[in-house]
Amino acid sequence: MCGIVGYVGENQAAPILLDGLYKLEYRGYDSAGIAVYGEDGIKVVKARGRLKVLDEMTHGGEMLPGTMGIGHTRWATHGAPNDTNAHPHFNKDESIVVVHNGIIENYLKLKKKLESKGYEFCSDTDTEVVAHLLDYYYDGNPLTAISKIMHRVEGSYALGILFKDHPGEVYAVRKDSPLIVGRAKGGNLIASDVPAVLKYTRSVYFIDNEEIAKLTRDTITFYNIDEEPLQKTPTEIAWDITAAEKGGYEYFMLKEIYEQPKAIADTLNPRIKDGRIVIEELKMSDDEMRQIRKIFIVACGSAYHTGVTSKYVFEGLARIPVEVDLASEFRYRSPILDEQTLVIIISQSGETADSLAALRLAKSQGVRTLGIVNVVGSSIAREADNVIYTWAGPEIAVATTKAYSTQLIAEYLLALKFAQVRGTVTDEEMEGYIRELKMIPDQVELTLGNKEKIQKFANRYLAAKDIFFIGRGIDYAISMEGSLKLKEISYIHSDAYAAGELKHGTISLIEEGTLVTAVLTQEELYKKTMSNMVEVRSRGAFVMAVTNTGNQEVEKTADFVIYIPQTNKYFTNSLAIIPLQLFGYYVALGRGCDVDKPRNLAKSVTVE
Ligand code: G6P
């Protein structure tokens, strides 16, 4: 989704804006632009395509002198991705300029009204409405104009704004779209996300909904919608700049795949104390946990897939019924919730629009909520009653790997915590689970050792038309994620099927040479899935299997096998997903795809 940066300080703004936009590339975009306030007023340059185009057009920003400005990467919603629709957008006399992330839902109504007052529009965007509306209300006081438009505009927005009359001031405001402020030496910054400011500062303010920030070189002031000043405390970000850089890897995705052992250990180790699960940030008492009769797990994309796995884990370990929902479905399906329900929202970014709406729906019904979130201070982290952080560090590649793996760990820990409190596992069993959990980081490392074998195999499938994934139980959940990894970055059609469903239609898709990946990590289901492998193989499929060490039997029915170390049946996803991530990565790499920035996708989906 769109990325916003802004700077006011003692240095040239344009190179800082471009640098910040590069750090936000992971959000997905199709055009980019910057506005810089220099001696001749506000100058805007924008261009369709990659940031490189804008970078070259402005000679790395040199062509735009001036020490304050705003920048934007656009992920088109209203209007085609072209130069005109790219942000920033001006008002008529070019005295107000705006960048925007979000969707102005009532823009047509506002546009009509503004047109009737003589305003002319040159783009198809909803954002241009904001520029003209600010112009309409502006009487010399930027704060008043911003506050007035906040009363008129419906939908979600994060805005960066410059006023020609107010040199040396950058304004920012947000509602339901992320925006942060960085306090740096010699200048201050705004951005959609932390990586854009890490080079300059680790001291960051999270702007809350309907708050306005005014930045000058040396000051940052916050206001509410009534223009009253607010006191806010900055958060010190623990990540360092190298965490958001490639560090010698060709793509962030591969770097992040390799960071998994550490990310898992960081998420796991602090929560195991003296042989017990201790989740310090959990504000639920043991009694409250005992009262829970039903859990809803709600999320989007890969986070949803971790939820599908966790249903088996929660139900198996803590004996609590679990429903798993896609957030976009949950929010519109009138779920039956009561005071004995817990709604768990899983989100890497903590800003996914549907997940946030699902959280708010649950809260509005007085239901207890818990977020499993990676980005500290994000909306879901702040609004949920409870939050468990996954300590994956910044994840830049659009296709998630390490955030997914740490979400699984947080969910195992929570399920075990429930089991501990509710007495559904014995102390001895708990000891065993904890021992096995602690082994996961090393076992992931070991599994990564299959890299070359997988790359070689992947290279045989660069021209594949369809690739299918099958499994049962947790293996089906693993298949869903394996299939998503492959299709989102390689653009090869792929689907995951519960292996038992094959015969109900999908087996007709199997042709001579079709690759079918079978996941077999659940011992009690080996034989069942192996029968399905035989069925597809006898119809010409080539079968790759991912299974536990020791299950040599599978070689009789699979053409290519990857073994993962032995672990508890509830935790196998953490190991089995590794070869599937590598497979997807190498197929995409071999096909020459832009692995980190797949077409049409965004890392953080902040619009519905
Ligand atoms: C996008 C990302 C996925 C992610 C999903 C949910 O589609 O590309 O990797 O799983 O959004 O994002 P969240 O930040 O809520 O986990």
Coordinates of C-alpha atoms and ligand atoms in Angstrom, one line a residue:
M1 CA 0.0 0.0 0.0
C2 CA 1.1 3.6 -0.4
G3 CA 4.2 4.9 1.5
I4 CA 4.6 8.3 2.9
V5 CA 7.7 10.2 3.9
G6 CA 8.4 13.8 5.0
Y7 CA 11.3 15.8 6.2
V8 CA 12.1 19.2 7.5
G9 CA 15.6 20.0 8.7
E10 CA 19.0 21.4 7.9
N11 CA 19.9 19.0 5.1
Q12 CA 18.7 18.7 1.5
A13 CA 15.3 17.1 1.7
A14 CA 15.0 15.3 -1.7
P15 CA 17.8 12.6 -1.1
I16 CA 16.3 11.9 2.3
L17 CA 12.8 11.5 0.9
L18 CA 14.1 9.2 -1.9
D19 CA 16.0 7.2 0.6
G20 CA 13.0 6.9 2.9
L21 CA 10.8 5.8 -0.1
Y22 CA 13.3 3.1 -1.0
K23 CA 12.9 1.7 2.5
L24 CA 9.1 1.6 2.0
E25 CA 9.3 -0.1 -1.4
Y26 CA 8.3 -3.3 0.3
R27 CA 4.8 -1.9 0.8
G28 CA 4.2 -2.3 -3.0
Y29 CA 3.7 0.6 -5.4
D30 CA 3.3 1.5 -9.0
S31 CA 4.3 5.2 -9.1
A32 CA 6.2 7.7 -6.9
G33 CA 6.6 11.4 -6.4
I34 CA 8.2 14.0 -4.2
A35 CA 7.4 17.7 -3.4
V36 CA 10.2 19.9 -2.1
Y37 CA 9.9 23.4 -0.8
G38 CA 12.8 25.5 -2.1
E39 CA 13.6 29.1 -2.9
D40 CA 11.1 29.1 -5.9
G41 CA 8.2 27.7 -4.0
I42 CA 7.0 24.1 -3.9
K43 CA 8.3 21.9 -6.8
V44 CA 6.7 18.5 -7.5
V45 CA 8.3 15.6 -9.6
K46 CA 6.4 12.4 -10.0
A47 CA 6.6 9.4 -12.3
R48 CA 5.0 6.1 -13.0
G49 CA 7.0 2.9 -12.3
R50 CA 9.9 2.1 -10.0
L51 CA 11.5 4.6 -7.8
K52 CA 14.6 4.4 -9.9
V53 CA 12.8 6.4 -12.6
L54 CA 12.1 9.2 -10.1
D55 CA 15.6 8.9 -8.7
E56 CA 17.1 9.4 -12.2
M57 CA 14.7 12.2 -13.2
T58 CA 15.8 14.2 -10.2
H59 CA 19.5 13.1 -10.3
G60 CA 19.2 11.5 -6.9
G61 CA 17.2 14.5 -5.6
E62 CA 19.9 17.0 -6.6
M63 CA 17.6 18.8 -9.0
L64 CA 15.2 19.7 -6.2
P65 CA 17.0 22.0 -3.8
G66 CA 15.3 22.7 -0.5
T67 CA 15.4 21.4 3.1
M68 CA 11.8 20.4 3.5
G69 CA 9.5 18.1 1.6
I70 CA 7.1 15.2 1.3
G71 CA 7.3 12.0 -0.8
H72 CA 5.0 9.1 -1.7
T73 CA 4.9 5.7 -3.3
R74 CA 1.4 5.0 -4.7
W75 CA -0.4 1.7 -4.9
A76 CA -3.3 2.7 -7.2
T77 CA -6.8 2.5 -5.9
H78 CA -8.7 5.3 -7.5
G79 CA -7.4 6.0 -11.1
A80 CA -4.9 4.2 -13.2
P81 CA -1.2 4.1 -12.2
N82 CA 0.1 7.0 -14.3
D83 CA 2.1 10.3 -13.8
T84 CA -1.0 12.4 -13.3
N85 CA -2.6 10.2 -10.6
A86 CA 0.8 9.8 -8.8
H87 CA 1.1 11.9 -5.6
P88 CA 1.8 14.6 -4.4
H89 CA -1.3 16.5 -5.4
F90 CA -1.6 20.3 -5.4
N91 CA -4.4 22.7 -4.9
K92 CA -5.1 25.1 -7.8
D93 CA -2.5 27.8 -7.1
E94 CA 0.1 25.3 -6.0
S95 CA 0.2 26.7 -2.5
I96 CA -0.9 23.5 -0.7
V97 CA 0.5 20.0 -1.5
V98 CA -0.6 16.7 -0.2
V99 CA 0.4 13.0 -0.1
H100 CA -2.1 10.4 1.1
N101 CA -2.3 6.8 2.1
G102 CA -5.8 5.3 2.6
I103 CA -9.2 5.8 0.9
I104 CA -11.5 8.8 1.1
E105 CA -14.8 7.0 0.9
N106 CA -17.0 10.1 0.4
Y107 CA -14.7 11.6 -2.2
L108 CA -17.3 11.7 -5.0
K109 CA -19.7 13.7 -2.9
L110 CA -16.9 16.1 -1.8
K111 CA -15.7 16.3 -5.4
K112 CA -19.1 17.3 -6.7
K113 CA -19.4 19.9 -4.0
L114 CA -16.0 21.4 -4.7
E115 CA -16.7 21.4 -8.5
S116 CA -19.9 23.4 -7.8
K117 CA -17.7 25.9 -6.1
G118 CA -15.4 26.2 -9.1
Y119 CA -12.6 23.8 -8.2
E120 CA -11.1 21.9 -11.1
F121 CA -9.7 18.4 -10.8
C122 CA -6.9 17.0 -12.9
S123 CA -6.5 13.5 -11.6
D124 CA -8.8 10.6 -11.0
T125 CA -7.7 10.2 -7.4
D126 CA -9.6 10.5 -4.2
T127 CA -6.6 12.3 -2.7
E128 CA -7.0 15.4 -4.9
V129 CA -10.2 16.1 -3.0
V130 CA -8.1 16.7 0.1
A131 CA -5.9 19.2 -1.6
H132 CA -8.8 21.3 -2.8
L133 CA -10.8 20.9 0.5
L134 CA -7.8 22.2 2.4
D135 CA -7.7 25.1 0.0
Y136 CA -11.4 25.7 0.6
Y137 CA -11.0 25.9 4.4
Y138 CA -7.6 27.5 4.6
D139 CA -7.6 31.0 6.1
G140 CA -3.9 31.3 7.0
N141 CA -4.0 28.7 9.8
P142 CA -3.0 25.2 8.7
L143 CA -4.2 23.5 11.9
T144 CA -7.7 24.9 11.5
A145 CA -7.9 23.8 7.8
I146 CA -6.7 20.3 8.7
S147 CA -9.1 20.0 11.6
K148 CA -12.0 21.1 9.4
I149 CA -11.2 18.6 6.7
M150 CA -11.0 15.9 9.3
H151 CA -14.7 16.6 10.1
R152 CA -15.6 16.3 6.4
V153 CA -13.6 13.4 5.1
E154 CA -14.8 9.8 5.7
G155 CA -12.6 6.8 5.3
S156 CA -9.0 6.2 6.1
Y157 CA -6.1 8.5 5.7
A158 CA -2.5 9.3 6.6
L159 CA -1.6 12.6 5.1
G160 CA 1.6 14.6 4.7
I161 CA 1.0 18.3 3.9
L162 CA 3.0 21.4 3.0
F163 CA 1.6 25.0 3.0
K164 CA 3.5 27.6 0.9
D165 CA 2.6 30.2 3.5
H166 CA 4.3 28.3 6.2
P167 CA 7.9 27.5 5.2
G168 CA 9.7 25.3 7.6
E169 CA 6.6 23.4 8.6
V170 CA 5.5 19.9 7.7
Y171 CA 2.0 18.7 8.8
A172 CA 0.8 15.2 9.2
V173 CA -2.5 13.6 10.3
R174 CA -3.9 10.1 10.3
K175 CA -7.0 8.0 10.8
D176 CA -6.8 4.3 10.3
S177 CA -3.7 4.4 8.1
P178 CA -0.3 4.1 9.7
L179 CA 2.0 7.2 10.2
I180 CA 4.9 7.8 12.5
V181 CA 7.1 10.7 13.4
G182 CA 10.9 10.4 13.9
R183 CA 12.8 12.9 16.0
A184 CA 16.3 13.2 14.6
K185 CA 19.3 15.5 15.1
G186 CA 19.1 18.5 12.8
G187 CA 15.6 17.7 11.4
N188 CA 12.4 15.7 11.9
L189 CA 10.7 13.1 9.8
I190 CA 7.3 11.5 9.1
A191 CA 6.9 8.1 7.5
S192 CA 4.4 5.3 7.0
D193 CA 6.8 2.9 8.8
V194 CA 9.8 2.8 11.0
P195 CA 12.4 1.5 8.4
A196 CA 12.2 4.8 6.5
V197 CA 13.5 6.8 9.5
L198 CA 15.9 4.3 11.1
K199 CA 19.0 5.7 9.3
Y200 CA 18.4 9.0 11.2
T201 CA 16.8 8.1 14.5
R202 CA 15.4 5.4 16.7
S203 CA 13.2 7.8 18.6
V204 CA 9.7 7.5 17.2
Y205 CA 6.3 8.8 18.0
F206 CA 3.2 6.8 16.9
I207 CA 0.5 9.2 15.8
D208 CA -2.9 8.1 17.1
N209 CA -6.1 8.2 15.2
E210 CA -7.3 11.8 14.5
E211 CA -4.1 13.4 15.8
I212 CA -2.2 16.1 14.0
A213 CA 1.6 16.5 14.0
K214 CA 3.3 19.8 13.2
L215 CA 7.1 19.4 12.5
T216 CA 9.7 22.1 12.2
R217 CA 13.5 21.6 12.1
D218 CA 13.7 21.6 15.9
T219 CA 10.2 20.9 17.2
I220 CA 7.4 18.4 17.0
T221 CA 4.0 19.4 18.3
F222 CA 0.9 17.2 18.4
Y223 CA -2.7 18.4 18.4
N224 CA -6.1 16.7 18.7
I225 CA -8.9 17.4 16.2
D226 CA -9.9 20.5 18.3
E227 CA -6.4 21.9 17.8
E228 CA -5.5 21.5 21.4
P229 CA -1.9 20.5 22.0
L230 CA -1.2 16.9 23.2
Q231 CA 1.7 15.5 25.2
K232 CA 3.2 12.3 23.6
T233 CA 6.1 10.1 24.6
P234 CA 8.5 8.8 22.0
T235 CA 9.2 5.0 21.7
E236 CA 12.8 3.9 21.3
I237 CA 13.0 1.3 18.5
A238 CA 15.2 -1.6 19.3
W239 CA 16.0 -2.6 15.7
D240 CA 19.1 -1.3 14.1
I241 CA 19.5 -0.1 10.6
T242 CA 21.2 -3.4 9.4
A243 CA 18.0 -5.2 10.3
A244 CA 16.3 -3.3 7.5
E245 CA 19.1 -3.9 4.9
K246 CA 20.0 -6.8 2.7
G247 CA 23.3 -7.6 4.3
G248 CA 24.8 -9.3 1.2
Y249 CA 21.7 -11.4 0.3
E250 CA 20.3 -11.0 -3.2
Y251 CA 16.8 -10.6 -1.8
F252 CA 15.3 -9.7 1.5
M253 CA 13.2 -12.8 1.3
L254 CA 16.2 -15.1 1.4
K255 CA 17.8 -13.1 4.2
E256 CA 14.5 -13.4 6.2
I257 CA 14.3 -17.1 5.5
Y258 CA 17.8 -17.4 7.1
E259 CA 16.9 -15.2 10.0
Q260 CA 14.2 -17.6 11.1
P261 CA 16.2 -19.6 13.7
K262 CA 17.0 -16.3 15.5
A263 CA 13.6 -14.8 15.1
I264 CA 12.0 -18.0 16.5
A265 CA 14.5 -18.1 19.4
D266 CA 13.8 -14.4 20.2
T267 CA 10.1 -15.0 20.3
L268 CA 10.3 -18.2 22.3
N269 CA 13.1 -18.0 24.8
P270 CA 12.0 -15.1 27.0
R271 CA 8.6 -16.8 27.4
I272 CA 10.0 -20.0 29.0
K273 CA 11.0 -19.7 32.6
D274 CA 11.8 -22.6 34.9
G275 CA 10.0 -25.1 32.7
R276 CA 6.8 -23.0 32.5
I277 CA 5.3 -20.8 29.9
V278 CA 5.3 -17.2 31.1
I279 CA 3.8 -14.6 28.8
E280 CA 4.5 -11.4 30.7
E281 CA 2.5 -9.0 28.6
L282 CA -0.6 -11.2 28.8
K283 CA -3.0 -9.3 31.0
M284 CA -5.4 -12.3 31.5
S285 CA -5.6 -13.9 34.9
D286 CA -5.6 -17.7 35.1
D287 CA -9.3 -17.5 36.1
E288 CA -10.1 -15.5 33.1
M289 CA -8.3 -18.0 30.9
R290 CA -10.3 -20.8 32.5
Q291 CA -13.5 -19.0 31.7
I292 CA -12.9 -19.0 27.9
R293 CA -15.1 -21.5 26.2
K294 CA -14.4 -20.6 22.6
I295 CA -11.6 -18.9 20.6
F296 CA -11.9 -17.2 17.2
I297 CA -8.7 -16.8 15.3
V298 CA -9.0 -14.0 12.8
A299 CA -6.4 -12.9 10.2
C300 CA -5.5 -12.4 6.6
G301 CA -3.1 -14.1 4.2
S302 CA -0.3 -16.1 5.8
A303 CA -1.3 -15.0 9.2
Y304 CA -4.6 -16.8 8.6
H305 CA -2.7 -19.9 7.7
T306 CA -0.9 -19.9 11.0
G307 CA -4.4 -19.7 12.5
V308 CA -5.5 -22.8 10.6
T309 CA -2.6 -24.7 12.1
S310 CA -3.3 -23.3 15.6
K311 CA -6.8 -24.6 15.6
Y312 CA -5.4 -28.1 15.7
V313 CA -2.9 -27.0 18.4
F314 CA -5.4 -25.2 20.7
E315 CA -8.0 -27.9 20.3
G316 CA -5.5 -30.7 20.8
L317 CA -3.6 -29.2 23.7
A318 CA -6.0 -27.0 25.6
R319 CA -9.3 -28.7 24.5
I320 CA -10.9 -25.4 23.6
P321 CA -13.1 -25.2 20.4
V322 CA -11.5 -22.8 17.8
E323 CA -13.0 -21.2 14.8
V324 CA -10.6 -19.7 12.2
D325 CA -11.8 -16.9 10.0
L326 CA -10.5 -14.7 7.3
A327 CA -10.8 -11.2 8.7
S328 CA -12.6 -10.0 5.5
E329 CA -15.3 -12.6 6.1
F330 CA -15.5 -12.4 9.9
R331 CA -16.3 -8.7 9.9
Y332 CA -19.4 -9.1 7.7
R333 CA -20.8 -12.4 9.0
S334 CA -22.3 -11.5 12.3
P335 CA -20.2 -14.0 14.4
I336 CA -21.8 -15.2 17.6
L337 CA -19.6 -13.8 20.4
D338 CA -20.1 -13.7 24.1
E339 CA -18.2 -13.0 27.3
Q340 CA -16.7 -16.4 27.3
T341 CA -15.2 -15.9 23.8
L342 CA -11.7 -14.8 23.1
V343 CA -10.9 -13.2 19.7
I344 CA -7.3 -13.6 18.6
I345 CA -6.2 -11.3 15.8
I346 CA -2.9 -12.2 14.1
S347 CA -1.1 -9.7 12.0
Q348 CA 2.5 -9.0 11.2
S349 CA 2.0 -5.3 10.4
G350 CA -0.7 -4.7 12.9
E351 CA -2.3 -2.4 10.3
T352 CA -4.2 -4.7 8.0
A353 CA -7.5 -3.0 7.4
D354 CA -9.7 -6.1 7.6
S355 CA -8.0 -7.5 10.7
L356 CA -8.3 -4.1 12.4
A357 CA -12.0 -3.9 11.5
A358 CA -12.5 -7.5 12.9
L359 CA -10.8 -6.5 16.1
R360 CA -13.0 -3.4 16.5
L361 CA -16.1 -5.5 15.8
A362 CA -15.2 -7.9 18.6
K363 CA -14.4 -5.0 20.9
S364 CA -17.6 -3.3 20.2
Q365 CA -19.4 -6.4 21.4
G366 CA -17.5 -6.4 24.6
V367 CA -15.5 -9.5 23.8
R368 CA -12.0 -10.0 25.1
T369 CA -9.4 -9.5 22.3
L370 CA -5.8 -10.5 21.9
G371 CA -3.4 -9.4 19.1
I372 CA -0.4 -11.4 18.0
V373 CA 1.6 -8.6 16.3
N374 CA 5.1 -8.0 15.0
V375 CA 5.1 -4.2 14.7
V376 CA 5.4 -2.6 18.1
G377 CA 3.0 0.3 18.5
S378 CA 0.9 -0.6 15.5
S379 CA -2.9 -0.1 15.5
I380 CA -3.8 -3.7 16.4
A381 CA -1.1 -3.8 19.1
R382 CA -2.5 -0.7 20.7
E383 CA -6.2 -1.4 20.4
A384 CA -6.3 -5.1 21.4
D385 CA -6.9 -5.8 25.1
N386 CA -3.9 -8.0 25.1
V387 CA -0.9 -8.2 22.8
I388 CA 1.8 -10.8 22.3
Y389 CA 4.6 -9.5 20.2
T390 CA 6.4 -11.7 17.8
W391 CA 10.1 -10.7 17.8
A392 CA 10.8 -11.2 14.1
G393 CA 12.3 -7.7 13.6
P394 CA 11.5 -5.8 10.5
E395 CA 10.2 -7.9 7.6
I396 CA 10.7 -6.3 4.3
A397 CA 10.0 -8.9 1.6
V398 CA 6.3 -8.9 0.7
A399 CA 6.1 -12.7 1.0
T400 CA 6.3 -13.3 4.7
T401 CA 8.6 -16.0 6.1
K402 CA 10.1 -15.1 9.5
A403 CA 6.9 -13.2 10.7
Y404 CA 4.9 -16.3 9.8
S405 CA 7.3 -18.6 11.7
T406 CA 7.2 -16.4 14.8
Q407 CA 3.4 -16.2 14.7
L408 CA 3.3 -20.0 14.9
I409 CA 5.6 -19.9 17.9
A410 CA 3.5 -17.3 19.7
E411 CA 0.4 -19.4 19.0
Y412 CA 2.0 -22.6 20.3
L413 CA 3.0 -20.7 23.5
L414 CA -0.4 -19.4 24.0
A415 CA -2.0 -22.8 23.4
L416 CA 0.4 -24.3 25.9
K417 CA -0.3 -21.5 28.4
F418 CA -4.0 -22.3 28.1
A419 CA -3.3 -26.0 28.5
Q420 CA -1.1 -25.2 31.6
V421 CA -3.8 -23.1 33.3
R422 CA -6.7 -25.4 32.4
G423 CA -4.8 -28.5 33.4
T424 CA -5.3 -30.3 30.1
V425 CA -1.7 -31.5 29.9
T426 CA 0.4 -33.1 32.7
D427 CA 3.6 -31.6 34.0
E428 CA 5.5 -34.4 32.4
E429 CA 3.9 -33.7 29.0
M430 CA 4.5 -30.0 29.4
E431 CA 8.2 -30.7 30.0
G432 CA 8.3 -32.7 26.7
Y433 CA 6.5 -29.9 24.8
I434 CA 8.9 -27.3 26.1
R435 CA 11.9 -29.4 25.3
E436 CA 10.7 -29.8 21.8
L437 CA 9.9 -26.2 21.4
K438 CA 13.4 -25.2 22.5
M439 CA 14.9 -27.4 19.8
I440 CA 13.0 -25.7 16.9
P441 CA 15.6 -23.0 16.2
D442 CA 18.4 -25.5 15.7
Q443 CA 16.1 -27.8 13.7
V444 CA 15.1 -24.9 11.4
E445 CA 18.8 -24.3 10.9
L446 CA 19.3 -27.9 10.0
T447 CA 16.4 -27.9 7.6
L448 CA 17.8 -24.8 5.8
G449 CA 20.8 -27.1 4.9
N450 CA 18.6 -28.6 2.1
K451 CA 18.9 -25.3 0.2
E452 CA 21.0 -26.5 -2.7
K453 CA 19.0 -29.7 -3.2
I454 CA 15.8 -27.7 -3.3
Q455 CA 17.2 -25.1 -5.7
K456 CA 18.2 -27.8 -8.1
F457 CA 14.8 -29.4 -7.9
A458 CA 13.1 -26.0 -8.2
N459 CA 15.0 -25.3 -11.5
R460 CA 13.2 -28.2 -13.1
Y461 CA 9.8 -26.5 -12.6
L462 CA 10.4 -23.0 -13.9
A463 CA 8.0 -23.6 -16.8
A464 CA 5.3 -25.4 -14.8
K465 CA 1.7 -24.3 -15.5
D466 CA 0.1 -25.6 -12.2
I467 CA 1.6 -27.0 -9.0
F468 CA -0.6 -28.6 -6.3
F469 CA 0.0 -29.0 -2.6
I470 CA -1.8 -31.7 -0.6
G471 CA -2.0 -32.7 3.0
R472 CA -4.3 -33.6 5.9
G473 CA -4.8 -31.9 9.2
I474 CA -1.9 -29.6 10.1
D475 CA -0.3 -30.8 6.8
Y476 CA -3.2 -29.2 5.0
A477 CA -2.5 -25.9 6.8
I478 CA 1.2 -26.2 5.8
S479 CA 0.2 -26.9 2.2
M480 CA -1.9 -23.7 2.1
E481 CA 1.1 -21.6 3.1
G482 CA 3.5 -23.6 0.7
S483 CA 1.1 -23.0 -2.2
L484 CA 0.7 -19.3 -1.4
K485 CA 4.5 -18.7 -1.1
L486 CA 4.9 -20.3 -4.5
K487 CA 2.1 -18.5 -6.4
E488 CA 2.6 -15.0 -4.9
I489 CA 6.2 -14.7 -6.0
S490 CA 6.5 -17.0 -9.0
Y491 CA 3.1 -16.3 -10.6
I492 CA 2.7 -20.0 -11.3
H493 CA -0.9 -21.1 -10.6
S494 CA -1.0 -23.2 -7.4
D495 CA -3.6 -24.5 -5.1
A496 CA -3.6 -26.5 -1.8
Y497 CA -6.1 -29.3 -1.2
A498 CA -7.1 -31.2 1.8
A499 CA -5.8 -34.5 0.4
G500 CA -9.0 -36.3 1.1
E501 CA -10.9 -33.8 -1.1
L502 CA -8.9 -34.7 -4.3
K503 CA -11.3 -37.3 -5.4
H504 CA -14.2 -34.8 -5.2
G505 CA -13.1 -33.0 -8.3
T506 CA -9.6 -31.7 -8.3
I507 CA -7.9 -34.9 -9.3
S508 CA -9.2 -34.2 -12.8
L509 CA -6.6 -31.4 -13.0
I510 CA -3.7 -33.8 -12.8
E511 CA -1.9 -34.3 -16.1
E512 CA 1.3 -36.1 -17.2
G513 CA 4.2 -34.4 -15.3
T514 CA 2.1 -32.1 -13.1
L515 CA 4.0 -31.5 -9.8
V516 CA 2.1 -32.4 -6.7
T517 CA 3.8 -31.6 -3.4
A518 CA 2.6 -33.8 -0.5
V519 CA 3.1 -32.9 3.1
L520 CA 3.3 -35.8 5.5
T521 CA 4.2 -34.8 9.1
Q522 CA 1.3 -36.3 11.0
E523 CA 2.1 -39.9 11.6
E524 CA -1.5 -41.1 12.1
L525 CA -2.3 -39.7 8.6
Y526 CA 0.8 -41.0 6.7
K527 CA -1.0 -43.9 5.1
K528 CA -4.0 -41.8 4.1
T529 CA -2.0 -39.2 2.3
M530 CA 0.2 -41.8 0.8
S531 CA -2.8 -43.4 -0.9
N532 CA -3.6 -39.9 -2.4
M533 CA 0.0 -39.7 -3.6
V534 CA -0.5 -43.1 -5.4
E535 CA -3.7 -41.8 -6.9
V536 CA -2.1 -38.7 -8.5
R537 CA 1.1 -40.6 -9.4
S538 CA -0.9 -43.2 -11.3
R539 CA -2.4 -40.3 -13.3
G540 CA 1.0 -39.0 -14.4
A541 CA 1.9 -36.6 -11.5
F542 CA 5.4 -36.1 -10.3
V543 CA 5.3 -36.2 -6.5
M544 CA 7.6 -34.2 -4.2
A545 CA 7.1 -35.1 -0.5
V546 CA 8.0 -33.3 2.7
T547 CA 8.0 -35.7 5.6
N548 CA 9.7 -36.5 9.0
T549 CA 13.0 -38.2 9.2
G550 CA 12.4 -41.9 9.6
N551 CA 9.4 -42.1 7.3
Q552 CA 11.5 -43.8 4.5
E553 CA 8.4 -45.6 3.4
V554 CA 7.4 -42.4 1.5
E555 CA 10.1 -43.0 -1.0
K556 CA 8.0 -45.8 -2.5
T557 CA 5.4 -43.3 -3.7
A558 CA 7.3 -40.0 -4.0
D559 CA 9.8 -39.1 -6.7
F560 CA 11.6 -36.5 -4.6
V561 CA 11.7 -36.4 -0.8
I562 CA 12.8 -33.7 1.7
Y563 CA 13.1 -34.9 5.3
I564 CA 12.6 -32.6 8.3
P565 CA 13.8 -33.4 11.8
Q566 CA 11.5 -35.2 14.3
T567 CA 9.5 -32.9 16.5
N568 CA 6.1 -33.0 18.3
K569 CA 3.2 -33.5 15.9
Y570 CA 1.8 -30.0 16.9
F571 CA 5.0 -28.2 15.9
T572 CA 5.8 -29.8 12.5
N573 CA 4.6 -26.7 10.6
S574 CA 7.7 -24.8 11.9
L575 CA 10.0 -27.2 10.1
A576 CA 8.0 -28.4 7.1
I577 CA 7.4 -24.8 5.9
I578 CA 11.1 -24.2 5.4
P579 CA 11.6 -26.4 2.3
L580 CA 8.4 -25.0 0.9
Q581 CA 9.6 -21.4 1.4
L582 CA 12.9 -22.2 -0.3
F583 CA 11.1 -24.0 -3.1
G584 CA 8.9 -21.0 -3.8
Y585 CA 11.9 -18.6 -3.6
Y586 CA 14.0 -20.6 -6.0
V587 CA 11.2 -21.1 -8.6
A588 CA 10.6 -17.3 -8.5
L589 CA 14.3 -16.6 -8.7
G590 CA 14.8 -19.0 -11.6
R591 CA 11.9 -17.3 -13.5
G592 CA 13.5 -13.9 -13.1
C593 CA 10.7 -12.5 -10.9
D594 CA 11.2 -9.6 -8.6
V595 CA 11.1 -11.8 -5.5
D596 CA 10.7 -9.1 -2.9
K597 CA 8.2 -7.0 -4.7
P598 CA 5.7 -9.3 -6.5
R599 CA 3.4 -7.6 -9.0
N600 CA 0.1 -6.2 -7.6
L601 CA 0.9 -7.2 -4.1
A602 CA 1.4 -5.0 -1.0
K603 CA 3.0 -6.0 2.3
S604 CA 0.7 -4.1 4.4
V605 CA -2.9 -4.0 3.1
T606 CA -4.2 -0.9 4.8
V607 CA -7.3 -0.6 2.6
E608 CA -10.2 -2.9 2.5
Ligands
G6P1 C1 -0.4 -9.3 2.8 C2 1.1 -9.8 2.9 C3 1.0 -11.2 3.6 C4 0.3 -11.1 4.9 C5 -1.1 -10.5 4.8 C6 -1.6 -10.1 6.2 O1 -1.1 -10.0 1.9 O2 1.7 -9.9 1.7 O3 2.3 -11.7 3.7 O4 0.2 -12.4 5.5 O5 -1.0 -9.3 4.1 O6 -0.8 -9.1 6.7 P1 -0.5 -8.9 8.3 O7 0.4 -7.7 8.3 O8 -1.9 -8.6 8.8 O9 0.1 -10.1 8.8

